[in-house]
PDB file of C-alpha atoms and ligand atoms in Angstrom:
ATOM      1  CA  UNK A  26       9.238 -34.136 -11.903  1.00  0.00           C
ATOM      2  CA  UNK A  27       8.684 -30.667 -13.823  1.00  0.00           C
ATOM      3  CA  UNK A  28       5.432 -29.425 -11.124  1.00  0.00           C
ATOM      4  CA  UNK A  29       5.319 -30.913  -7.297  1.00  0.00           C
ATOM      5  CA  UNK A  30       2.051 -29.256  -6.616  1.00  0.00           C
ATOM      6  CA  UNK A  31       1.890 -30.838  -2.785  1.00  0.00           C
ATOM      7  CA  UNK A  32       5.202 -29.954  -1.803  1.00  0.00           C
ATOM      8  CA  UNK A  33       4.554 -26.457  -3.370  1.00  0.00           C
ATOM      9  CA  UNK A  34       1.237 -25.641  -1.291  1.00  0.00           C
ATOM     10  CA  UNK A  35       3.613 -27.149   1.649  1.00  0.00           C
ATOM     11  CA  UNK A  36       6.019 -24.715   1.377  1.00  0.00           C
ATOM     12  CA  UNK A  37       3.462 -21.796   0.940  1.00  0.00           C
ATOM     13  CA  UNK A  38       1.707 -23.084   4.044  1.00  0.00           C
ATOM     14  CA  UNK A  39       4.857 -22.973   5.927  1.00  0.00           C
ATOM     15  CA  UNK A  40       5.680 -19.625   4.961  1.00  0.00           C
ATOM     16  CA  UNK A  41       2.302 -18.325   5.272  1.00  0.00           C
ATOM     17  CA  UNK A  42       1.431 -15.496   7.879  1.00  0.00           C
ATOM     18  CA  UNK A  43      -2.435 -15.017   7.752  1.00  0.00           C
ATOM     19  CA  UNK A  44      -5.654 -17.088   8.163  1.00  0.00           C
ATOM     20  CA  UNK A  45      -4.895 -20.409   6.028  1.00  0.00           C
ATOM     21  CA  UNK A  46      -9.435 -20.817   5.981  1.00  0.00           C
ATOM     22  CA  UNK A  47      -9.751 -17.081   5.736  1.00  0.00           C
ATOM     23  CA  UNK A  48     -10.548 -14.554   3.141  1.00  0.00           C
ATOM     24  CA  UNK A  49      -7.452 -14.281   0.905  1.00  0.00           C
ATOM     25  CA  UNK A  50      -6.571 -18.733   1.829  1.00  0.00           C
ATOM     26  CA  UNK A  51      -7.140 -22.236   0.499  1.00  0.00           C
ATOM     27  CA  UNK A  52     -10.792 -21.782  -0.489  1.00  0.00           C
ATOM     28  CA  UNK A  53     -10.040 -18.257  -1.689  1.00  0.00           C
ATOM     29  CA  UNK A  54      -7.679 -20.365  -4.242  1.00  0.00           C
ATOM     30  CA  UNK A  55      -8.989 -23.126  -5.160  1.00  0.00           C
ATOM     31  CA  UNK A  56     -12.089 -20.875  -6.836  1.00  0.00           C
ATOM     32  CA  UNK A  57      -9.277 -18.579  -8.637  1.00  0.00           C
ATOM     33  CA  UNK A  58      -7.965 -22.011  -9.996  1.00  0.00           C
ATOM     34  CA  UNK A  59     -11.821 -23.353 -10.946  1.00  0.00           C
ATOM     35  CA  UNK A  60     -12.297 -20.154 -12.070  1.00  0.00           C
ATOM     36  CA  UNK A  61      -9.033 -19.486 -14.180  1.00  0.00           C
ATOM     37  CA  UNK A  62      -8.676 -23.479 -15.897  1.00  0.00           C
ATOM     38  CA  UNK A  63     -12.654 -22.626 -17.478  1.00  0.00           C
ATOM     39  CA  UNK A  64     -11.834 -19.432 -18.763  1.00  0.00           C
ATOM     40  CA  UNK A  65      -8.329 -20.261 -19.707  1.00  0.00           C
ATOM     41  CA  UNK A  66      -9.476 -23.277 -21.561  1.00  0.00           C
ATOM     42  CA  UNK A  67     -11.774 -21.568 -23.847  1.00  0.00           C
ATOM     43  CA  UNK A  68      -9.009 -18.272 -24.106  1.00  0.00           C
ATOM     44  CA  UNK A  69      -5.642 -20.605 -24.748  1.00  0.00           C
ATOM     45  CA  UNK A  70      -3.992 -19.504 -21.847  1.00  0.00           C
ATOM     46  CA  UNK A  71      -1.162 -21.081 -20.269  1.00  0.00           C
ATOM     47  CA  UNK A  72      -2.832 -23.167 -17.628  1.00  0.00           C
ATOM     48  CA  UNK A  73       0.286 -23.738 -15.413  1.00  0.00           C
ATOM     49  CA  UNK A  74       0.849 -20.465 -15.000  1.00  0.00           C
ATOM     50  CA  UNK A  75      -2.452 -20.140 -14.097  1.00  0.00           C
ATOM     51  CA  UNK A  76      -2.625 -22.783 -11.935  1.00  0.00           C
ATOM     52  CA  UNK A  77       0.712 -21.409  -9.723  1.00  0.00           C
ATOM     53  CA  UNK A  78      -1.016 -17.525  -9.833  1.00  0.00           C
ATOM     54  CA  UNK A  79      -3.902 -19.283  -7.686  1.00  0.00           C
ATOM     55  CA  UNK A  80      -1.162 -20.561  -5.297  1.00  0.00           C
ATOM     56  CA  UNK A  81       0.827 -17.710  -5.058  1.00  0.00           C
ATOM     57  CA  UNK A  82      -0.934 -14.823  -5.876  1.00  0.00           C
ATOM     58  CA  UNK A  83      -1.849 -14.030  -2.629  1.00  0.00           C
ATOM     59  CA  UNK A  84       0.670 -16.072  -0.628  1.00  0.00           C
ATOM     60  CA  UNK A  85       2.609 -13.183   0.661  1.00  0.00           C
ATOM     61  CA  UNK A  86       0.081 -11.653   2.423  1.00  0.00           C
ATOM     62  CA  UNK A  87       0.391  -9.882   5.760  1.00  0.00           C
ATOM     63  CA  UNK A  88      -2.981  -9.029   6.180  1.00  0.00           C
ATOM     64  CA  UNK A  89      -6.093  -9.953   4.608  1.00  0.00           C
ATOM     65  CA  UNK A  90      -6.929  -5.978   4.856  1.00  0.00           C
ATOM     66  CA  UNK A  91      -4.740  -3.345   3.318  1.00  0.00           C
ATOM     67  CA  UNK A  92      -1.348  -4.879   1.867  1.00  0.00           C
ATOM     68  CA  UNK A  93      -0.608  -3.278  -0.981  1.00  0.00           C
ATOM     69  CA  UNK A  94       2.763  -4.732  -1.455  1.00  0.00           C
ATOM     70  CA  UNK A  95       1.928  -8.337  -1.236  1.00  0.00           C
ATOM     71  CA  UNK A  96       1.624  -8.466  -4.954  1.00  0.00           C
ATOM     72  CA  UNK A  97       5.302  -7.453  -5.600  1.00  0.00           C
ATOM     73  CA  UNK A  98       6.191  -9.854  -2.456  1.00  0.00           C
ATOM     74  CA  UNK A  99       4.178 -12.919  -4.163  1.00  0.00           C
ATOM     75  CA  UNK A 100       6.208 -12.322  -7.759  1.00  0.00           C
ATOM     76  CA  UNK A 101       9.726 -12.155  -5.900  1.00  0.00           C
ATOM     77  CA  UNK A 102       8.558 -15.423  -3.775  1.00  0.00           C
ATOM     78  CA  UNK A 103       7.280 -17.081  -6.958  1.00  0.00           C
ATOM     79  CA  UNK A 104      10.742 -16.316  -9.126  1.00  0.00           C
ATOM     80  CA  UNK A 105      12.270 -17.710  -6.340  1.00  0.00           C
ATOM     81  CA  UNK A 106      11.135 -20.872  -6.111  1.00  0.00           C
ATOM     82  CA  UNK A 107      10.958 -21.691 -10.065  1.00  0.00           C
ATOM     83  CA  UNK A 108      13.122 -24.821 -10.667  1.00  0.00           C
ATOM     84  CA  UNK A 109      12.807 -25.871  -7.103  1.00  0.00           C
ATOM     85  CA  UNK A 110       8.415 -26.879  -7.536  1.00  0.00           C
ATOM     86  CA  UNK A 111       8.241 -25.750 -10.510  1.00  0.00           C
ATOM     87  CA  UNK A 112      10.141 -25.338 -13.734  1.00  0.00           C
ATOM     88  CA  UNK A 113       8.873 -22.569 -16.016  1.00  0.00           C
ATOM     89  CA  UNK A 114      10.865 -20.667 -18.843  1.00  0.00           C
ATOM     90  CA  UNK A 115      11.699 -17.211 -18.474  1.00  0.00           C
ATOM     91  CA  UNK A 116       8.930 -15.940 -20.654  1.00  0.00           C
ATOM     92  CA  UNK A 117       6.375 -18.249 -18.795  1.00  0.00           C
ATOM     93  CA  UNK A 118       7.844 -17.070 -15.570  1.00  0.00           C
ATOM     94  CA  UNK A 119       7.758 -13.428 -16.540  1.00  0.00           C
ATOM     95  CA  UNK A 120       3.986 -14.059 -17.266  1.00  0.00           C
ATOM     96  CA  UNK A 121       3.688 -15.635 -13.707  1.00  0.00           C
ATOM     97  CA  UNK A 122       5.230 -12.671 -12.538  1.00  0.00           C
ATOM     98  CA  UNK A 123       3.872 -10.096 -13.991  1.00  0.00           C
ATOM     99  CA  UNK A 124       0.476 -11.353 -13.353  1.00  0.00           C
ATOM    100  CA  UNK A 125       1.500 -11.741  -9.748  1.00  0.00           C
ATOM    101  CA  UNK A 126       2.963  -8.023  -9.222  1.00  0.00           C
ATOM    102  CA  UNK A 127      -0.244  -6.299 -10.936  1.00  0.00           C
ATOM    103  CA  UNK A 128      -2.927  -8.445  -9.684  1.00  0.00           C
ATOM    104  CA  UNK A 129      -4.465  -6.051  -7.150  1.00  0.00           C
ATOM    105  CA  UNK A 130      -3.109  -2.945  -9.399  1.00  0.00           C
ATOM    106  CA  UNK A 131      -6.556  -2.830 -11.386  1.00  0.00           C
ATOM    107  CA  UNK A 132      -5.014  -3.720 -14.721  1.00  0.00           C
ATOM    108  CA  UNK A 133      -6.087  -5.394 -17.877  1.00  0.00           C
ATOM    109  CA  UNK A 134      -3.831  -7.220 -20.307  1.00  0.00           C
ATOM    110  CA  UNK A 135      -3.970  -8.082 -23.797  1.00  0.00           C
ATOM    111  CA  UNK A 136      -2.312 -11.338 -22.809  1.00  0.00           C
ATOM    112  CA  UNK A 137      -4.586 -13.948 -22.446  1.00  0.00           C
ATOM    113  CA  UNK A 138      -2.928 -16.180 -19.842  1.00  0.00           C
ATOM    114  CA  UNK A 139      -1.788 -13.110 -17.512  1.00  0.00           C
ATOM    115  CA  UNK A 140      -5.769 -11.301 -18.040  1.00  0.00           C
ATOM    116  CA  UNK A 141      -6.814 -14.915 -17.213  1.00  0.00           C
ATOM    117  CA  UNK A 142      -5.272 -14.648 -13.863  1.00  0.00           C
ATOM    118  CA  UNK A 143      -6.889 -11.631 -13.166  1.00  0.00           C
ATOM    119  CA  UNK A 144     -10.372 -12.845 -14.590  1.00  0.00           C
ATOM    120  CA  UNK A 145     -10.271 -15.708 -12.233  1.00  0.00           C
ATOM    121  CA  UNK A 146      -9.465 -13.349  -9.012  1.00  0.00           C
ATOM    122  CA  UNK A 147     -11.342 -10.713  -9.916  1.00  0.00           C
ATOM    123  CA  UNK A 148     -14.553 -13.073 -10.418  1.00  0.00           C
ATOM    124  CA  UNK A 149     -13.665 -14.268  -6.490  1.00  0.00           C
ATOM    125  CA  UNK A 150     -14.654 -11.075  -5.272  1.00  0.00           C
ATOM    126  CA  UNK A 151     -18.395 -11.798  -4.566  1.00  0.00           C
ATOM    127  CA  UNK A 152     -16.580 -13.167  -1.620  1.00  0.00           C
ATOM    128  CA  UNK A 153     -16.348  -9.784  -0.247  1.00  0.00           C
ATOM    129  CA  UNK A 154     -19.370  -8.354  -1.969  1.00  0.00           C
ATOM    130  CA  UNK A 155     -17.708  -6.615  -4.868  1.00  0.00           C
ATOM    131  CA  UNK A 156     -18.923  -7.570  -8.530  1.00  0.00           C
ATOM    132  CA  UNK A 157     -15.896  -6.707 -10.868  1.00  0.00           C
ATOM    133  CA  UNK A 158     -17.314  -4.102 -14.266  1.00  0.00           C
ATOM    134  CA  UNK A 159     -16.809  -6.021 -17.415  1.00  0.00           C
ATOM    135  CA  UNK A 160     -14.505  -3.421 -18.376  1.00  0.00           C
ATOM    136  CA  UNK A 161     -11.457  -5.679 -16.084  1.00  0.00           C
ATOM    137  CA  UNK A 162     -12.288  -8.777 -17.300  1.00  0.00           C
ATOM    138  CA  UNK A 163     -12.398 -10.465 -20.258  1.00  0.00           C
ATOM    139  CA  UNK A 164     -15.335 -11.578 -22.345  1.00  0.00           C
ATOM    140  CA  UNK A 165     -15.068 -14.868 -21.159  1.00  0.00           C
ATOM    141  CA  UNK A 166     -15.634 -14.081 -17.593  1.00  0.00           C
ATOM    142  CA  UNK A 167     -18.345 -11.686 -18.032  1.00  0.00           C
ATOM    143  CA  UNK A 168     -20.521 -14.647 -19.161  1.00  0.00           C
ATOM    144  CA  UNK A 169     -19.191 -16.430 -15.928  1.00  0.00           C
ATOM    145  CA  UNK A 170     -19.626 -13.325 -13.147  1.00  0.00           C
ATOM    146  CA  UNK A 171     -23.256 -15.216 -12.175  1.00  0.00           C
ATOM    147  CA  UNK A 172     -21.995 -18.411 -11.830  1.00  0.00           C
ATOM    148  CA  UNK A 173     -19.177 -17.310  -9.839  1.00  0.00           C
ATOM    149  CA  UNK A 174     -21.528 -15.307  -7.715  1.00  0.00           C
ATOM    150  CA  UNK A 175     -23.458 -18.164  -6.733  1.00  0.00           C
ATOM    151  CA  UNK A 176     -20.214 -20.468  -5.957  1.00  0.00           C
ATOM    152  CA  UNK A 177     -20.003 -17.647  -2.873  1.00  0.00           C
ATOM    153  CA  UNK A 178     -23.511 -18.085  -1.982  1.00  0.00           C
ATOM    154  CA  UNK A 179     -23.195 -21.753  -0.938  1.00  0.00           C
TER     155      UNK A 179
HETATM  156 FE1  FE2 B  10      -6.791 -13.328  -4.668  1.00  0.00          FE
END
């Protein structure tokens, strides 16, 4: 088995410090992954590595306020545990990584599975009643911010 997606949200969850339902959890996720396997479809990104940046990205979290650190904590977590859910290369798992890290650094990358990442967390934001400027995300997302507006309205 190359990905063991159950026993790696298990292992998050046991690790995990904040609200599991709350702003930066499960729900908070699983849009980033709906969100990141549409645009990364149509942009030929690497849609494993997105997949494990919407279980990870925020996973180190202290605090679902201020942490500016968990982004460095999720991409030492995340290189940790490659080969033991997950088995990535090291060029896939520097892309895992790196989007990881920089997520919350206000970046924008000419890669299109790493900018992927950040399209599909930055398009989350409604959540909290910030609409990311086109200028962070990609084309693809632009055409998308609406839609993922209204997926926070429900
Ligand atoms: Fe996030």
């Amino acid at each position: 088995m190359q990905y063991s997606r159950n026993a790696l949200i298990d292992h998050v969850r046991s690790q995990f410090r904040i609200n599991w339902h709350g702003l930066h959890g499960t729900n908070h996720w699983a849009r980033v992954l709906h969100h990141g396997r549409r645009i990364g479809l149509k942009r030929d990104a690497d849609l494993l590595v997105v997949e494990l940046f919407a279980f990870l990205h925020d996973s180190c979290r202290r605090d679902d306020g201020h942490d500016p650190l968990h982004g460095e904590r999720g991409a030492e977590f995340a290189h940790g545990i490659n080969g033991q859910f997950f088995h990535l290369n090291s060029q896939r798992l520097d892309n895992l990584c790196h989007a990881i890290r920089h997520h919350s650094s206000g970046d924008i990358s000419t890669n299109p599975t790493i900018q992927t990442c950040w399209d599909a967390d930055r398009l989350d934001l409604g959540r909290v009643g910030i609409f990311p400027s086109p200028e962070f995300i990609s084309d693809v997302a632009s055409e998308m911010i609406d839609y993922a507006n209204e997926l926070n309205r429900r």
